Each structure stands twice: as C-alpha cells, then as structure tokens.
Amino acid sequence: MLRDMATPPTTTLLILGAGGDLTHRLLLPGLASLLAVEPERVVRVVGADRVDISAADWKARVKDSFAAAKPAARVTSAITRHTAYVRTDLLDEAALRALVGGCGDGPLVIFFALPPQVTMKVCALLQHVALPDTTRLALEKPFGTDHQSAVDFNTLLHKVVAEEDIFRIDHFLGVATVFNLVGLRFANRLLAPVWSAEHIERVEIVYDEDLALEGRAGYYDGAGALKDMLQSHLLQVLALFAMESIAALDARELQDQKAQVLRATRVWGGSPKRSSRRARYTAGTIGRRKVPDYVQEEGVDPKRCTETLAEVTLEVANSRWAGVPFVLRSGKALGTPRKQIVAHFRDVPHLPTGFVGGSDGDLLTIDLKPGAVSLTLTMNAEGDPIDLEQKTLTATLAAPRMQPYGEVLAQILDGSQLLTVRGDAAEECWRVMAPVIKAWADGRVPLEEYAAGSDGLTP
Ligand SMILES: O=C1O[C@H](COP(=O)(O)O)[C@@H](O)[C@H](O)[C@H]1O
C-alpha cells in the first residue's frame, strides 16, 4: 500500500504507537523543531498503530504537531504530503512484515513509542522480519522493567540489529543545558582541577515539577517518580557530571566514560532505608490551580503505592568521587519548580582571622530550565572591606535551538550515538536503583505524603 505513495524521501521514520500521546505531544513536534532548523533534511513519516485513524485525520494530526515549531511552510507541506498512517496489529508477524516491507528499501528508523512490554514483543517478532540494510531502532524509556528484563531485552535486540543501530532514548540528553555540562566541565581551566571529592562536598541533581499527573495515569501510575525520572534521566545527568574527561566529542568516548561512572555508582552507605525517600501528593493548590489527591486522579489505582516524589542519595565509588553524596530528587505537583544541578564546594581550610561573615562554601548552580549557570562566591560586596557575604554571578543561557526530541532525532537520523543510552549503561541504571526498588516494594521505606503546591516535605 505504501509503495503507491509519492517518491519516498531518504529516510523513513516509522512510528509504532503513532496514535499515542508521546507521538503527538513530543515526537512530531520535536521533528518539526529539527526541520525548522535544518530544513534540508528529507524524512518521510509513517505512523502505525492499532487504532483507526483516517488518512485525512492523520495528516491533520501531523500538521497540528508541526504548527508550534513553525518550520518553513514547504517543509510542513512536504511532510504532510508524503506521510501515511497504517492501522495494523503490531503483534502480528505477518502484519509487521507487511508494514516494514511497505516502507521500502531505503534507510529506516523504527521508533517505538510503545509501553516497554509491547516494545519487547514487537522486537521479538522483528527477529523474523527482513529489514532494510540501514535499519535503526529507537526505543523510548523505560528500557525494560527491571535489571533482568533490560539484560534480556539487550540480548533480544542484538539479534535484530547491531548495538550501533540501537538508540535508547533519553530526551534529557537532548536538553541543551544538560549537554552543556560537557562543554562547561572540559573547556574551563578553572573548573577541571576542582571537580572532585577534594573540593566538592555534595552534589544535588533536582527536577521538581509543578506539573501533576496531567492525565498520564496509564503510564505513570505503574512507574512512579523513581523509574520515571531518577532511574533514567537523572542518572544520565549524574553520569555527565561525574565522568572522566573525553579526548574528543565522540559518541564512543562519551558512552565509555558514562558507562564507567554508572558502574561505580551505588546507593549511599548501601542502605536504601537511610538513603531514599518516597512520598505522594495529596490535594492542594498550585498557584490558582486546584490539584486533587493523587489517588483521586483519573485512572489511578489507589491500591498501588505509587510515589510522586523520589529522593535517592548515591555514591560514585571511585577515586575521584568517593565520599561525595549525590542527591537525586524529582517530584510532581510541587509549589516551586526547581530543575537544577548544584555542586556544593567545601569551605576553605582556613579563613584568615579578622574577617567578618561567612566562609560558606561556594556553589556552582546549573539551572536546566530556563538555562543559566551561576557561581556563588564569598566576597566583600559592600560596606566595611572585612565584611564578607555570598554573591551570585549568573550567566543566562540562550533558549535552545530546538526541542530535546529534535536534537535526539537529528543524531539518530545521522546514525550517531552521541545522545543515546548504550546497552550496558541502560542495564547499570537498573542495577543502581534495584536495591531501592526492592526496599520500597518490601515496604521498608514508608510512603510519606505532601500537599500539592508545597515543598514536598509538608504533609
Ligand atoms: O520523561 C519525562 O520527563 C518529563 C520532564 O521533562 P521535561 O523535558 O518535560 O521537563 C516528566 O514530566 C515526565 O513525567 C517524564 O516521563
């Protein structure tokens, strides 16, 4: 059926689960933002799902998803002209073969915008389907459901395509302010010598959102904040923060260094009971918005103990970082969104006697959204020259050139693994969090409550 369409452009982006929220809300707008910046790229989008969507409705959806990023009119019109939607059963091998065959022999990116269990089943079927020579698999998080399933999933995927053609998506890697960690760390003489336990006392990686469930119970209620944010995104941020230096901005270099850090990472003190916290929001108000009790949200199963806030303290047990707590935290429905990395520097060994005021440690704060980098230093800012106080110097970062999904897609289309999660790292992320997941499942860490709109601490 697809063969009858107009001349296929270079790469086909085949989206499995095209009828879902992710495709409409993030993936297609991300592609649009990429094409707004790089209009010369030629991509054909094919959506597939089991829901019935007419050709006209699909084109309208694509057009609608493209509207906000405002690529050139000719780009949107080419995409909508060539796009197609196929209603199919992705768990039927013959149907899957027909779908893939219909995409032609050109380069193919199969994007799995599906729940992990369905993704794994479709990949099992793909083993028996002939794929074009250049076939790349892009897999949404979560990658598997626990450590063993991630190991099994990797084994299965390697029977379908080589690791270099597998792209495990973590859209945080496409966030410019996250990737900025690499440039900031390795381009500044000032920072490199102090980037260790000798000078840094504690690191916080925080992603507190004022958004609540926002109708995502179907996915989130089975995941919770730990798997949704810490096990995935925030561990990637930790890896970029703590990794050793790279010789070149090269995917393999970066993947090697990130994997090495993750292998050295473990729960602080080996005790999830003492080093983790979980909580769930109750009814409250955020600004003028009334937020219901989490268990009253549509689609939530009150019998599940899903946390909407997770905090875990980790240690990177290597010679650079031993003894430095890395506190990872993310919560939903909080009063004040705070999305930042904060490096707390140690106090100076000795403040000359005679000065008045603080010798509070310096801070390096990286605001992820909106982007800014701040350095908080102790100085004499006003008054008597011996009075010391902390002052913050801030550089605001420019708005990102495209959406994170646009950055990630650009790398996938180019076959570069710079912004992906390698298989071994994906397994490590589960290994790091496994003791916490187990302790929570066994009820060894109580599920606390906090009021929506609060700081996450107030019952
Ligand atoms: O992947 C996810 O990320 C978002 C936070 O990222 P942002 O780029 O939208 O700020 C989070 O809200 C969501 O729960 C999670 O699934």
XYZ file of C-alpha atoms and ligand atoms in Angstrom:
475
model
C 0.000 0.000 0.000
C 2.741 2.455 0.954
C 4.600 1.757 -2.295
C 1.943 3.718 -4.180
C 2.775 6.932 -2.420
C 4.867 9.729 -3.886
C 8.643 9.138 -4.262
C 9.930 8.252 -0.818
C 12.412 10.686 0.667
C 15.733 9.427 2.011
C 14.857 8.107 5.458
C 11.555 6.698 6.623
C 10.662 7.367 10.230
C 8.241 4.600 11.118
C 6.477 5.408 14.373
C 4.973 2.430 16.178
C 2.349 3.662 18.604
C 1.635 6.672 16.430
C -1.837 7.114 17.891
C -0.441 7.782 21.372
C 0.213 10.903 23.339
C 4.011 10.750 23.003
C 3.893 10.942 19.209
C 1.579 13.941 19.159
C 2.995 15.801 22.159
C 6.742 15.246 21.829
C 7.974 13.232 18.879
C 6.355 15.018 15.947
C 6.835 18.488 17.489
C 10.473 17.519 18.092
C 10.854 16.517 14.447
C 9.221 19.791 13.419
C 11.659 21.764 15.562
C 14.550 19.899 13.923
C 13.251 20.627 10.440
C 12.729 24.270 11.356
C 16.486 24.497 11.978
C 17.615 22.013 9.312
C 15.013 22.214 6.522
C 17.249 20.389 4.056
C 16.712 17.057 5.836
C 14.404 14.750 3.945
C 12.287 12.460 6.094
C 9.126 10.535 5.407
C 6.910 9.863 8.422
C 4.835 6.696 8.573
C 2.608 6.214 11.607
C 1.338 2.802 12.653
C -0.955 1.744 15.435
C -3.927 -0.441 16.069
C -6.366 2.468 16.377
C -8.357 3.568 13.391
C -7.188 6.947 12.092
C -8.224 8.074 8.633
C -5.573 9.333 6.215
C -7.029 12.830 6.457
C -7.083 12.778 10.258
C -3.509 11.544 10.396
C -2.298 14.293 8.099
C -4.226 16.802 10.215
C -2.531 15.439 13.360
C 0.895 15.710 11.796
C 0.175 19.245 10.631
C -1.116 20.190 14.052
C 2.004 18.748 15.744
C 4.150 20.769 13.360
C 2.337 24.059 13.945
C 4.122 25.342 17.057
C 7.713 24.826 15.816
C 6.928 26.713 12.616
C 9.223 25.048 10.095
C 9.114 26.590 6.624
C 5.695 26.106 5.010
C 7.242 23.985 2.251
C 8.705 21.620 4.882
C 5.351 21.072 6.591
C 3.633 20.636 3.282
C 6.213 18.061 2.084
C 5.929 16.123 5.340
C 2.121 16.087 5.285
C 2.009 15.228 1.579
C 4.236 12.173 1.969
C 3.107 10.939 5.359
C 0.919 7.870 5.758
C -0.830 6.071 8.554
C -1.261 2.304 8.702
C -3.781 0.698 11.009
C -2.282 -2.613 11.960
C -1.730 -5.161 14.673
C 1.908 -4.728 15.669
C 1.862 -8.065 17.459
C 1.017 -9.967 14.294
C 4.182 -11.077 12.499
C 2.673 -11.044 9.011
C 1.205 -7.585 9.558
C 4.530 -6.325 10.884
C 6.338 -7.777 7.870
C 3.881 -6.049 5.532
C 4.290 -2.765 7.399
C 8.088 -2.827 7.263
C 8.089 -4.073 3.662
C 5.797 -1.209 2.699
C 8.374 1.293 3.874
C 10.697 0.337 1.006
C 14.408 -0.499 0.988
C 15.737 2.915 1.962
C 17.089 3.796 5.413
C 14.545 3.077 8.091
C 14.240 4.363 11.635
C 11.686 2.397 13.632
C 10.611 4.485 16.598
C 8.915 2.514 19.368
C 6.514 4.908 21.060
C 5.030 1.961 22.930
C 4.966 0.624 26.501
C 8.075 -1.490 27.248
C 6.262 -4.828 27.348
C 4.750 -4.220 23.904
C 8.068 -2.941 22.543
C 9.762 -6.168 23.668
C 7.096 -8.307 21.987
C 7.367 -6.382 18.722
C 11.171 -6.691 18.792
C 10.840 -10.440 19.305
C 8.777 -10.579 16.097
C 11.221 -8.337 14.237
C 13.845 -11.089 14.508
C 11.894 -12.892 11.811
C 11.292 -9.881 9.562
C 13.674 -8.866 6.779
C 14.813 -5.327 7.471
C 16.484 -2.817 5.126
C 20.288 -2.727 5.361
C 20.151 0.535 7.241
C 17.627 -0.026 9.984
C 17.844 1.807 13.272
C 15.703 1.088 16.292
C 14.761 3.978 18.556
C 13.376 2.834 21.890
C 11.516 5.046 24.324
C 12.167 4.807 28.023
C 11.707 2.876 30.208
C 14.147 0.373 28.735
C 12.780 -2.826 30.230
C 11.074 -3.010 33.558
C 13.963 -4.082 35.795
C 17.610 -5.125 35.574
C 16.992 -8.659 34.319
C 14.452 -7.555 31.709
C 16.936 -4.924 30.454
C 19.626 -7.628 30.120
C 17.166 -9.904 28.282
C 15.972 -7.049 26.111
C 19.536 -6.217 25.079
C 20.135 -9.861 24.145
C 16.994 -9.840 22.050
C 17.777 -6.530 20.344
C 21.236 -7.706 19.383
C 19.575 -10.493 17.425
C 17.684 -7.880 15.406
C 20.319 -5.208 14.712
C 23.818 -4.311 15.945
C 24.282 -2.150 19.041
C 25.388 0.748 16.823
C 21.895 0.779 15.321
C 20.077 0.783 18.653
C 19.087 4.135 20.084
C 17.735 4.074 23.630
C 16.026 7.384 24.015
C 16.598 9.678 26.946
C 15.373 13.079 25.903
C 17.373 14.728 28.711
C 20.486 14.029 26.645
C 18.972 16.325 24.028
C 18.414 19.115 26.554
C 20.989 21.762 25.703
C 21.540 22.720 29.337
C 22.276 19.091 30.236
C 24.723 18.588 27.390
C 26.274 21.908 28.338
C 27.805 20.040 31.284
C 30.331 18.532 28.906
C 31.490 21.861 27.464
C 31.371 23.623 30.804
C 33.462 20.974 32.536
C 36.109 20.384 29.916
C 36.508 23.836 28.403
C 37.242 25.644 31.665
C 40.633 25.562 33.303
C 39.012 26.989 36.411
C 36.668 24.052 36.907
C 38.663 20.985 35.906
C 41.089 20.995 38.890
C 38.313 21.366 41.480
C 35.960 18.738 40.029
C 36.475 16.047 42.650
C 35.809 14.971 46.214
C 38.754 17.053 47.333
C 36.821 20.230 46.598
C 33.191 19.274 46.137
C 31.318 18.251 49.258
C 27.885 17.355 47.863
C 26.025 17.376 44.566
C 22.282 17.782 44.112
C 20.505 16.857 40.909
C 16.942 18.034 41.321
C 13.990 18.029 38.939
C 10.986 19.304 40.872
C 7.947 19.979 38.730
C 4.779 21.941 39.386
C 3.014 19.673 36.890
C 0.895 16.957 38.471
C -0.271 13.770 36.782
C -1.722 15.614 33.767
C -3.852 12.666 32.620
C -0.899 10.243 32.330
C -2.079 7.665 34.880
C -1.969 4.879 32.269
C 1.816 5.107 32.211
C 2.809 6.942 35.379
C 0.758 5.017 37.923
C 2.723 1.906 37.052
C 6.058 3.716 37.052
C 6.241 6.380 39.767
C 8.856 9.090 40.179
C 11.798 6.739 40.811
C 11.519 4.921 37.487
C 10.074 7.863 35.573
C 12.847 10.292 36.446
C 15.684 9.044 38.684
C 16.415 5.632 37.185
C 16.518 7.187 33.739
C 17.036 10.923 33.231
C 18.756 11.919 36.463
C 21.258 9.061 36.312
C 22.209 10.246 32.831
C 22.792 13.715 34.245
C 24.892 12.236 37.054
C 26.951 10.329 34.500
C 27.718 13.505 32.529
C 28.538 15.386 35.711
C 30.852 12.758 37.186
C 32.512 11.120 34.170
C 36.207 11.355 33.384
C 37.313 13.627 30.583
C 36.874 12.754 26.946
C 39.530 13.161 24.289
C 37.055 14.087 21.570
C 33.404 14.893 21.276
C 32.814 11.439 20.010
C 29.933 9.077 20.753
C 32.117 6.131 21.782
C 34.271 8.260 24.076
C 31.224 9.681 25.777
C 29.471 6.319 26.095
C 32.579 4.700 27.558
C 33.037 7.380 30.191
C 29.371 7.481 31.148
C 29.249 3.700 31.499
C 32.351 3.708 33.684
C 30.770 6.156 36.127
C 27.496 4.264 36.262
C 29.367 1.045 37.031
C 30.919 2.761 40.055
C 27.600 4.150 41.312
C 25.702 2.644 44.224
C 23.232 3.559 46.923
C 24.866 5.676 49.593
C 26.018 3.545 52.514
C 24.403 0.517 50.855
C 21.213 1.346 52.712
C 18.094 2.291 50.737
C 16.269 2.667 54.057
C 18.543 5.502 55.152
C 19.341 6.868 51.699
C 15.990 7.109 49.978
C 12.683 8.828 50.488
C 9.365 8.416 48.733
C 6.211 10.473 49.006
C 2.939 11.124 47.235
C 0.951 14.315 46.849
C -2.380 14.908 48.492
C -4.872 17.596 47.453
C -3.589 21.130 47.291
C -3.311 24.280 45.236
C -0.535 25.331 42.889
C -0.948 28.991 42.067
C -4.642 29.103 41.219
C -4.773 25.501 40.099
C -6.501 23.021 42.371
C -4.836 19.630 42.332
C -6.750 16.587 43.635
C -5.298 13.955 45.891
C -3.097 11.717 43.711
C -5.309 8.705 44.421
C -8.358 10.671 43.206
C -6.714 11.434 39.838
C -8.412 9.761 36.899
C -7.079 6.291 36.139
C -5.079 5.898 39.361
C -5.283 2.580 41.171
C -5.431 3.534 44.878
C -4.139 0.090 45.872
C -0.803 0.824 44.244
C 1.778 2.633 46.332
C 2.925 4.899 43.504
C 5.222 7.675 44.665
C 5.111 11.093 43.019
C 8.318 12.230 44.692
C 11.509 10.211 44.919
C 14.829 11.074 46.500
C 17.850 8.794 46.483
C 21.374 9.526 47.682
C 24.099 7.792 45.693
C 27.839 7.433 45.866
C 30.171 7.213 42.905
C 32.694 4.825 44.424
C 35.853 5.758 42.561
C 38.960 7.713 43.426
C 37.526 10.989 42.136
C 34.189 10.913 43.966
C 34.354 8.541 46.950
C 32.634 10.100 49.946
C 30.607 12.682 47.997
C 26.850 12.244 48.286
C 24.977 12.721 45.008
C 21.376 13.509 45.933
C 18.927 12.832 43.107
C 15.390 14.088 43.567
C 12.303 14.607 41.476
C 8.737 15.330 42.458
C 5.475 16.305 40.870
C 2.891 18.891 41.951
C 5.394 20.923 43.916
C 4.862 24.593 44.700
C 8.125 25.823 43.246
C 9.591 24.145 40.180
C 13.313 23.678 40.644
C 15.298 21.977 37.917
C 18.942 22.252 38.658
C 22.300 20.716 39.419
C 24.081 22.225 42.393
C 27.691 21.496 43.270
C 28.409 22.485 46.881
C 32.099 23.244 47.327
C 33.899 22.628 50.592
C 34.759 25.516 52.883
C 38.270 26.915 52.585
C 40.631 25.135 55.016
C 41.246 28.371 56.839
C 39.562 31.780 56.659
C 42.055 34.447 57.749
C 41.065 35.596 61.203
C 39.737 39.122 61.272
C 37.208 38.745 58.503
C 33.578 39.096 59.499
C 30.998 36.834 57.965
C 30.774 33.679 56.073
C 33.145 31.194 54.811
C 30.160 29.344 53.353
C 31.194 27.028 50.596
C 30.992 28.255 47.026
C 28.224 26.923 44.819
C 28.050 26.163 41.153
C 24.434 26.017 40.072
C 23.321 24.849 36.669
C 19.700 25.703 36.015
C 18.315 23.307 33.485
C 15.108 25.166 32.731
C 15.319 28.018 31.956
C 19.019 27.671 31.342
C 21.543 29.524 33.473
C 24.875 28.916 35.138
C 25.584 30.661 38.433
C 28.617 30.833 40.623
C 28.045 31.798 44.229
C 31.208 33.156 45.828
C 32.076 34.793 49.120
C 33.302 38.375 48.754
C 33.204 41.843 50.143
C 30.321 43.224 48.163
C 29.539 46.307 50.171
C 30.354 48.063 53.412
C 33.445 47.542 55.520
C 36.112 45.707 53.437
C 36.378 42.988 56.067
C 32.666 42.102 55.790
C 32.157 39.025 53.686
C 28.946 37.813 52.099
C 27.892 35.458 49.352
C 27.149 36.901 45.920
C 25.941 35.086 42.860
C 27.211 35.745 39.352
C 24.814 34.427 36.748
C 25.071 33.772 33.025
C 21.765 33.186 31.319
C 21.901 30.538 28.623
C 20.240 31.130 25.282
C 16.945 29.439 24.510
C 17.604 26.026 22.947
C 17.719 25.953 19.156
C 15.302 23.046 19.010
C 13.334 20.745 21.276
C 15.189 17.888 23.013
C 13.426 15.315 20.835
C 14.624 17.268 17.793
C 18.252 17.039 18.968
C 17.915 13.338 19.715
C 16.216 12.610 16.373
C 18.905 14.511 14.487
C 21.554 12.182 15.930
C 19.506 9.077 15.160
C 18.887 10.158 11.571
C 22.642 10.727 11.245
C 23.432 7.361 12.818
C 25.363 8.988 15.660
C 25.079 7.604 19.179
C 26.138 10.796 20.917
C 22.756 11.348 22.571
C 21.679 7.817 23.257
C 21.955 5.379 26.160
C 24.209 2.440 25.381
C 23.023 -1.063 26.284
C 25.452 -1.621 29.164
C 24.612 1.782 30.665
C 20.883 1.024 30.441
C 21.482 -2.145 32.459
C 23.629 -0.282 35.001
C 20.863 2.261 35.606
C 18.549 -0.555 36.710
C 21.319 -2.158 38.778
C 21.944 1.101 40.643
C 18.288 1.551 41.579
C 17.419 -2.131 42.147
C 18.049 -2.081 45.942
C 15.793 0.967 46.279
C 13.047 -0.571 44.142
C 13.235 -3.723 46.280
C 13.242 -1.858 49.601
C 10.212 0.175 48.540
C 8.356 -2.887 47.256
C 9.030 -4.633 50.584
C 7.651 -1.632 52.445
C 10.973 -0.915 54.186
C 10.718 2.781 53.344
C 7.400 4.422 54.289
C 5.369 6.236 51.644
C 5.049 9.765 53.005
C 2.551 12.405 51.925
C 2.965 16.034 50.936
C 0.392 18.598 49.962
C 0.312 19.562 46.280
C 1.786 23.043 45.994
C 4.094 22.519 48.991
C 7.854 21.975 49.081
C 7.405 18.206 49.147
C 8.071 17.951 52.856
C 4.807 19.219 54.336
C 2.113 16.557 54.989
O 10.288 11.854 30.632
C 9.717 12.613 31.389
O 10.172 13.870 31.512
C 9.294 14.914 31.948
C 10.181 16.078 32.359
O 10.935 16.506 31.256
P 10.560 17.844 30.502
O 11.558 17.939 29.411
O 9.140 17.710 30.002
O 10.682 18.928 31.521
C 8.416 14.460 33.117
O 7.449 15.441 33.384
C 7.720 13.172 32.750
O 6.977 12.700 33.869
C 8.712 12.132 32.334
O 8.022 10.981 31.843
